[in-house]
Coordinates of C-alpha atoms in Angstrom, one line a residue:
Chain O
M1 CA 108.9 172.0 236.8
K2 CA 111.1 174.5 235.1
K3 CA 111.8 172.0 232.5
E4 CA 108.7 170.7 231.6
V5 CA 108.2 174.3 230.7
I6 CA 111.0 175.8 228.2
I7 CA 109.9 172.6 226.6
A8 CA 106.4 173.2 226.5
I9 CA 107.1 176.2 225.2
G10 CA 108.9 175.1 222.4
L11 CA 105.9 173.0 221.7
G12 CA 103.5 175.5 221.1
I13 CA 106.0 177.6 218.9
I14 CA 107.4 174.5 216.5
L15 CA 102.4 173.8 216.9
G16 CA 102.1 176.9 215.7
I17 CA 104.7 177.4 213.3
L18 CA 102.9 174.0 211.8
I19 CA 99.3 175.8 211.7
I20 CA 100.8 179.3 209.7
N21 CA 102.5 177.1 207.4
G22 CA 99.1 175.5 206.9
F23 CA 97.2 178.5 206.2
N24 CA 99.9 180.0 203.6
L25 CA 100.3 176.5 201.8
A26 CA 96.5 176.7 201.4
N27 CA 96.0 180.4 200.8
Q28 CA 99.2 179.8 197.8
A29 CA 97.1 176.6 196.8
S30 CA 94.2 179.0 196.0
N31 CA 96.0 181.9 194.7
N32 CA 97.6 179.4 191.5
E33 CA 93.4 178.4 191.0
S34 CA 92.3 181.4 190.8
G35 CA 95.3 182.2 188.2
N36 CA 94.1 178.9 185.9
A37 CA 91.0 180.4 185.7
L38 CA 91.9 183.2 184.3
Q39 CA 94.6 181.5 181.8
I40 CA 91.8 179.9 180.4
S41 CA 89.1 182.7 180.0
S42 CA 91.7 185.0 177.9
P43 CA 92.8 182.5 175.7
T44 CA 95.8 183.7 173.5
P45 CA 94.7 184.3 170.1
S46 CA 97.6 181.8 167.4
P47 CA 98.4 183.8 164.3
V48 CA 95.9 182.6 161.0
N49 CA 97.3 179.8 158.8
D50 CA 95.9 181.0 155.4
Q51 CA 98.1 183.8 154.6
T52 CA 100.9 183.3 152.2
S53 CA 104.4 184.1 153.3
Q54 CA 104.8 187.0 151.0
S55 CA 102.1 188.9 152.5
L56 CA 103.4 192.0 154.9
I57 CA 99.4 191.4 156.4
S58 CA 98.9 189.0 159.2
I59 CA 95.7 189.1 160.5
T60 CA 96.8 187.8 164.4
Y61 CA 93.0 187.3 165.3
P62 CA 90.9 185.8 164.8
E63 CA 92.4 182.5 163.9
D64 CA 90.8 181.4 159.9
R65 CA 88.3 179.2 159.8
V66 CA 87.2 180.5 163.3
V67 CA 83.4 180.1 163.9
T68 CA 81.1 182.0 166.0
N69 CA 77.6 183.3 167.4
Q70 CA 77.9 186.5 167.5
S71 CA 77.3 188.6 164.3
T72 CA 80.6 190.8 165.4
I73 CA 83.7 190.5 165.2
K74 CA 86.8 192.4 166.3
L75 CA 89.7 192.0 163.7
S76 CA 93.1 192.8 164.7
I77 CA 96.0 193.6 162.2
E78 CA 99.7 193.9 161.6
Y79 CA 100.6 195.7 158.8
P80 CA 104.6 197.7 158.9
E81 CA 103.9 200.2 155.7
K82 CA 101.3 202.3 158.2
T83 CA 99.4 203.2 155.9
P84 CA 95.8 202.8 155.1
L85 CA 93.8 199.3 154.3
I86 CA 90.8 197.9 153.1
V87 CA 88.9 195.4 154.3
I88 CA 86.1 193.7 152.5
S89 CA 83.6 191.6 154.1
P90 CA 80.6 190.2 152.5
A91 CA 79.4 192.6 155.3
G92 CA 80.2 195.6 153.5
E93 CA 84.2 197.3 152.8
Q94 CA 86.0 199.7 155.1
I95 CA 89.2 201.6 155.1
I96 CA 91.2 202.1 158.3
S97 CA 94.0 203.7 159.6
S98 CA 96.3 203.6 162.5
N99 CA 99.3 205.5 164.2
S100 CA 101.3 202.0 164.8
T101 CA 101.8 198.7 163.0
T102 CA 98.8 197.8 164.4
Y103 CA 95.1 197.5 163.2
S104 CA 91.6 196.7 164.4
T105 CA 88.3 197.2 163.8
N106 CA 85.0 195.8 164.4
L107 CA 83.2 193.8 161.5
D108 CA 79.7 192.8 160.6
L109 CA 78.9 189.2 159.8
V110 CA 76.8 187.3 157.6
P111 CA 75.7 184.0 158.6
G112 CA 77.5 181.1 156.8
E113 CA 81.1 181.5 155.4
N114 CA 82.5 185.4 155.6
L115 CA 85.0 185.4 153.5
I116 CA 87.8 189.3 155.2
E117 CA 90.2 190.1 152.6
V118 CA 92.2 192.6 154.1
V119 CA 94.3 194.5 151.4
G120 CA 97.0 197.4 151.3
F121 CA 98.2 199.2 148.7
L122 CA 102.2 200.2 149.0
S123 CA 104.7 203.3 147.5
D124 CA 104.5 201.4 144.2
N125 CA 100.7 201.0 143.6
S126 CA 101.5 196.7 144.2
S127 CA 99.2 195.6 146.2
T128 CA 100.0 193.1 149.3
S129 CA 97.0 191.0 150.7
S130 CA 95.5 188.8 153.3
D131 CA 92.8 186.9 153.8
I132 CA 90.8 184.7 156.7
R133 CA 87.4 182.9 156.2
I134 CA 85.0 183.5 159.7
Y135 CA 81.5 181.4 159.7
Y136 CA 79.0 182.9 162.0
T137 CA 76.2 180.2 162.9
T138 CA 73.2 180.8 165.5
Q139 CA 73.1 177.0 165.3
E140 CA 73.6 174.6 167.8
F141 CA 76.8 172.4 168.5
K142 CA 77.0 169.6 170.8
Chain E
M1 CA 101.7 171.0 236.8
I2 CA 99.9 169.5 234.0
Y3 CA 97.4 172.8 234.1
S4 CA 101.2 175.2 233.8
V5 CA 102.5 173.3 231.2
F6 CA 99.1 173.8 229.2
I7 CA 98.9 177.6 230.0
A8 CA 102.5 177.9 228.8
V9 CA 101.2 175.8 225.2
I10 CA 98.5 178.4 224.6
F11 CA 101.2 181.4 225.3
S12 CA 103.7 180.5 223.0
L13 CA 101.0 179.5 220.1
L14 CA 99.1 183.1 221.1
F15 CA 103.5 184.6 220.8
T16 CA 103.7 182.7 216.9
F17 CA 100.5 183.8 215.4
G18 CA 101.4 187.7 217.1
Q19 CA 104.5 187.5 215.5
V20 CA 103.1 186.0 211.6
L21 CA 100.7 188.3 211.8
A22 CA 102.5 191.3 212.5
S23 CA 104.8 190.5 210.1
T24 CA 102.0 189.9 207.1
P25 CA 101.7 193.4 205.5
A26 CA 98.2 194.6 206.4
T27 CA 95.4 194.1 203.7
S28 CA 93.9 197.5 202.5
S29 CA 90.1 197.2 201.6
A30 CA 91.0 198.2 198.2
D31 CA 92.7 195.3 197.7
I32 CA 90.0 192.8 199.0
E33 CA 87.9 194.6 196.8
T34 CA 90.6 194.2 193.6
K35 CA 90.6 190.6 194.8
V36 CA 86.5 190.4 194.8
K37 CA 86.5 191.7 191.3
D38 CA 88.8 189.3 189.8
L39 CA 87.3 186.5 191.3
V40 CA 84.6 187.8 189.6
E41 CA 85.6 188.7 186.1
S42 CA 87.7 185.2 186.0
K43 CA 84.7 183.5 187.2
L44 CA 82.3 184.9 185.1
S45 CA 85.1 184.8 181.5
S46 CA 85.9 180.6 182.6
Q47 CA 81.2 180.2 182.4
E48 CA 81.9 182.3 179.3
A49 CA 84.7 180.4 177.9
S50 CA 83.1 176.8 178.8
L51 CA 79.8 178.1 176.8
N52 CA 82.0 178.9 174.0
Q53 CA 84.1 175.4 174.1
P54 CA 82.2 174.1 171.8
L55 CA 82.9 176.6 168.9
Q56 CA 86.3 177.4 170.1
S57 CA 86.7 174.0 169.0
L58 CA 85.2 173.6 165.7
R59 CA 86.5 175.0 162.3
G60 CA 84.2 175.6 159.1
Y61 CA 85.0 174.8 155.4
Q62 CA 83.0 175.7 153.3
G63 CA 83.1 173.7 149.2
T64 CA 81.4 171.5 146.7
I65 CA 81.2 168.0 147.4
L66 CA 82.8 166.0 145.9
S67 CA 81.8 162.3 147.2
L68 CA 80.2 160.4 149.9
K69 CA 81.6 157.0 150.4
S70 CA 81.9 154.5 153.2
N71 CA 81.4 158.0 156.2
I72 CA 84.1 159.8 154.3
L73 CA 83.1 163.0 152.7
T74 CA 85.3 164.4 150.0
L75 CA 84.8 168.6 150.2
E76 CA 86.5 170.5 147.9
S77 CA 87.3 173.2 149.4
Q78 CA 90.8 175.9 149.2
E79 CA 91.8 172.2 149.2
T80 CA 90.5 169.2 148.6
I81 CA 89.4 167.2 152.3
Q82 CA 88.0 164.4 153.8
I83 CA 86.2 164.8 156.6
K84 CA 84.4 161.5 158.7
V85 CA 80.7 161.7 159.4
L86 CA 78.5 159.5 161.0
D87 CA 74.8 158.6 160.1
T88 CA 74.2 161.1 163.3
T89 CA 75.6 164.0 162.2
P90 CA 72.8 166.6 161.5
V91 CA 72.7 168.0 158.7
T92 CA 70.1 171.2 157.6
I93 CA 69.5 171.2 153.5
L94 CA 68.9 175.4 152.5
G95 CA 67.9 175.9 156.4
K96 CA 65.9 172.3 156.5
N97 CA 66.9 169.7 158.4
S98 CA 67.6 166.4 156.7
K99 CA 69.7 163.2 156.5
I100 CA 73.6 162.6 155.6
S101 CA 71.6 160.5 153.1
D102 CA 69.8 163.3 151.3
L103 CA 73.5 165.5 150.8
A104 CA 74.0 165.4 147.0
I105 CA 76.9 165.5 144.9
G106 CA 77.7 168.6 143.8
S107 CA 75.5 171.4 146.3
T108 CA 77.4 173.4 148.7
A109 CA 77.6 173.2 151.8
I110 CA 79.6 174.7 155.0
V111 CA 80.8 172.1 157.4
Y112 CA 81.6 173.0 160.8
T113 CA 84.5 170.0 161.7
R114 CA 86.1 169.0 164.3
Q115 CA 89.7 168.2 164.8
I116 CA 90.5 164.3 166.1
S117 CA 93.4 161.8 165.5
S118 CA 92.3 160.3 162.4
G119 CA 92.2 164.3 160.8
F120 CA 88.6 166.1 160.5
E121 CA 85.1 164.8 162.0
A122 CA 81.6 166.8 161.0
V123 CA 79.6 168.0 163.6
R124 CA 76.8 169.6 161.7
I125 CA 76.6 170.2 158.2
A126 CA 74.6 172.9 156.1
T127 CA 74.2 173.2 152.2
V128 CA 73.5 176.3 151.3
T129 CA 73.3 178.8 148.5
P130 CA 76.1 179.2 146.0
P131 CA 78.6 182.4 147.1
D132 CA 78.5 184.7 144.1
P133 CA 81.2 186.5 143.4
S134 CA 80.8 189.7 141.5
S135 CA 78.8 190.7 144.7
R136 CA 82.3 190.7 146.3
A137 CA 83.7 194.7 146.2
V138 CA 87.4 194.9 143.9
P139 CA 90.1 197.1 145.2
F140 CA 92.0 199.6 143.5
T141 CA 94.2 203.2 143.7
G142 CA 94.8 205.3 141.1
K143 CA 95.0 209.1 140.4
V144 CA 92.3 211.0 140.1
D145 CA 91.7 212.6 137.0
A146 CA 88.5 214.3 137.1
S147 CA 85.4 214.4 139.4
N148 CA 82.1 215.5 139.2
Q149 CA 78.9 214.5 140.9
R150 CA 77.8 211.9 139.0
Q151 CA 81.2 210.4 138.2
L152 CA 85.0 210.3 138.7
T153 CA 87.8 209.4 136.4
V154 CA 90.8 207.5 137.7
T155 CA 94.0 206.5 136.5
T156 CA 95.3 203.0 138.0
T157 CA 98.2 201.0 136.9
S158 CA 96.4 199.2 134.1
D159 CA 93.8 201.5 133.0
T160 CA 91.4 204.5 133.5
K161 CA 88.6 203.8 134.8
V162 CA 85.5 205.8 135.3
F163 CA 83.2 205.5 139.3
L164 CA 79.3 206.1 139.1
P165 CA 78.7 207.0 143.0
S166 CA 76.7 204.4 145.1
T167 CA 73.9 204.5 146.2
K168 CA 74.5 202.3 148.7
T169 CA 77.2 205.0 150.5
K170 CA 78.0 208.0 151.6
I171 CA 80.6 209.0 149.6
K172 CA 80.3 212.3 147.8
L173 CA 82.8 212.3 144.6
T174 CA 83.5 216.0 144.2
D175 CA 85.3 215.1 148.0
F176 CA 88.9 213.6 145.3
D177 CA 90.4 216.2 142.9
A178 CA 92.0 216.0 140.4
G179 CA 95.7 214.1 141.1
D180 CA 94.5 212.9 144.4
V181 CA 95.8 209.6 144.7
I182 CA 93.2 207.6 146.5
I183 CA 92.2 203.7 147.5
G184 CA 89.3 202.5 147.4
T185 CA 86.6 199.3 146.8
Y186 CA 84.0 199.7 144.0
K187 CA 81.5 197.3 142.6
L188 CA 81.0 195.8 138.7
V189 CA 76.7 195.6 138.6
D190 CA 76.1 195.8 135.2
G191 CA 79.4 196.5 133.5
K192 CA 79.6 199.7 135.9
L193 CA 81.2 200.6 138.1
Y194 CA 79.7 201.5 141.9
L195 CA 82.2 203.2 143.8
T196 CA 81.7 201.7 147.5
Q197 CA 84.7 203.5 149.4
A198 CA 87.2 205.8 149.0
L199 CA 90.0 208.1 151.1
T200 CA 93.0 210.3 149.6
V201 CA 96.4 209.0 150.5
S202 CA 98.0 211.8 149.2
P203 CA 97.3 214.9 147.7

């Protein structure tokens, strides 16, 4: 009788551990799934393609030739000189400043092609520039 | 006997559960709130991403149509590119629904493309009016020579420019003093330079 009870207790403990492990595995799988969803929702912007290699200005967002159905877009720029930059677009011109090497501004877009040109002037009055094209359309795509 | 074994199993199970629960850190209501918030945000973001997915995979090319042969459209953009078109590719000519066969060689078009294994495939073609380069602003930098309400004289590296105030901006020419180094933009209209943006970078 005593022997059977000890075996039963052992079996109970093993069974309990197995069930708890099952719960833990299910929780882990659920966490991984929500992590993947977050990754999809925030894609990493990749550098633009249309910049000359000599330009000091790097437009980090959005990508060149991107298509959007939004009438405004946030432009992100990296520029080591920390001096004001001129942003020229079909909707207008802006001069933007930053205390760091990262610049950003919101741009209004016109329907169709938006050639966005970013120009900086160096201390010797020479200029450096970079440009991208953004396409704004409200048409539907399948 | 069987009853005793059954009771022993139940108690052992309860004991194990109790041990594991005791070792698990308690989840505060703030943690639960954060988790729920993250979950809702991730669901909303993924829904938004899925809605924008067709656009995210597209790239636009504006240029002149050079040729359209055997379902290959050649477009002169910054570079000359060849794009596969289908008879069913939606086409709008200056905003009106049309057919591929209505596209005229030499017309300016925006071709929305999707990358395929053999290159690009058009998903929509829209002809547009060619852009007017003269309407685009020109950047400059220089030193202010003189300013008054009607004009601003600036010496640049190449020449001396006289800017007039633009009615489309709120820039006051009198905000700039002689000797200021400025950067800005202007537009050339009927041979006159209109200042559209300007900022003093050093006095």
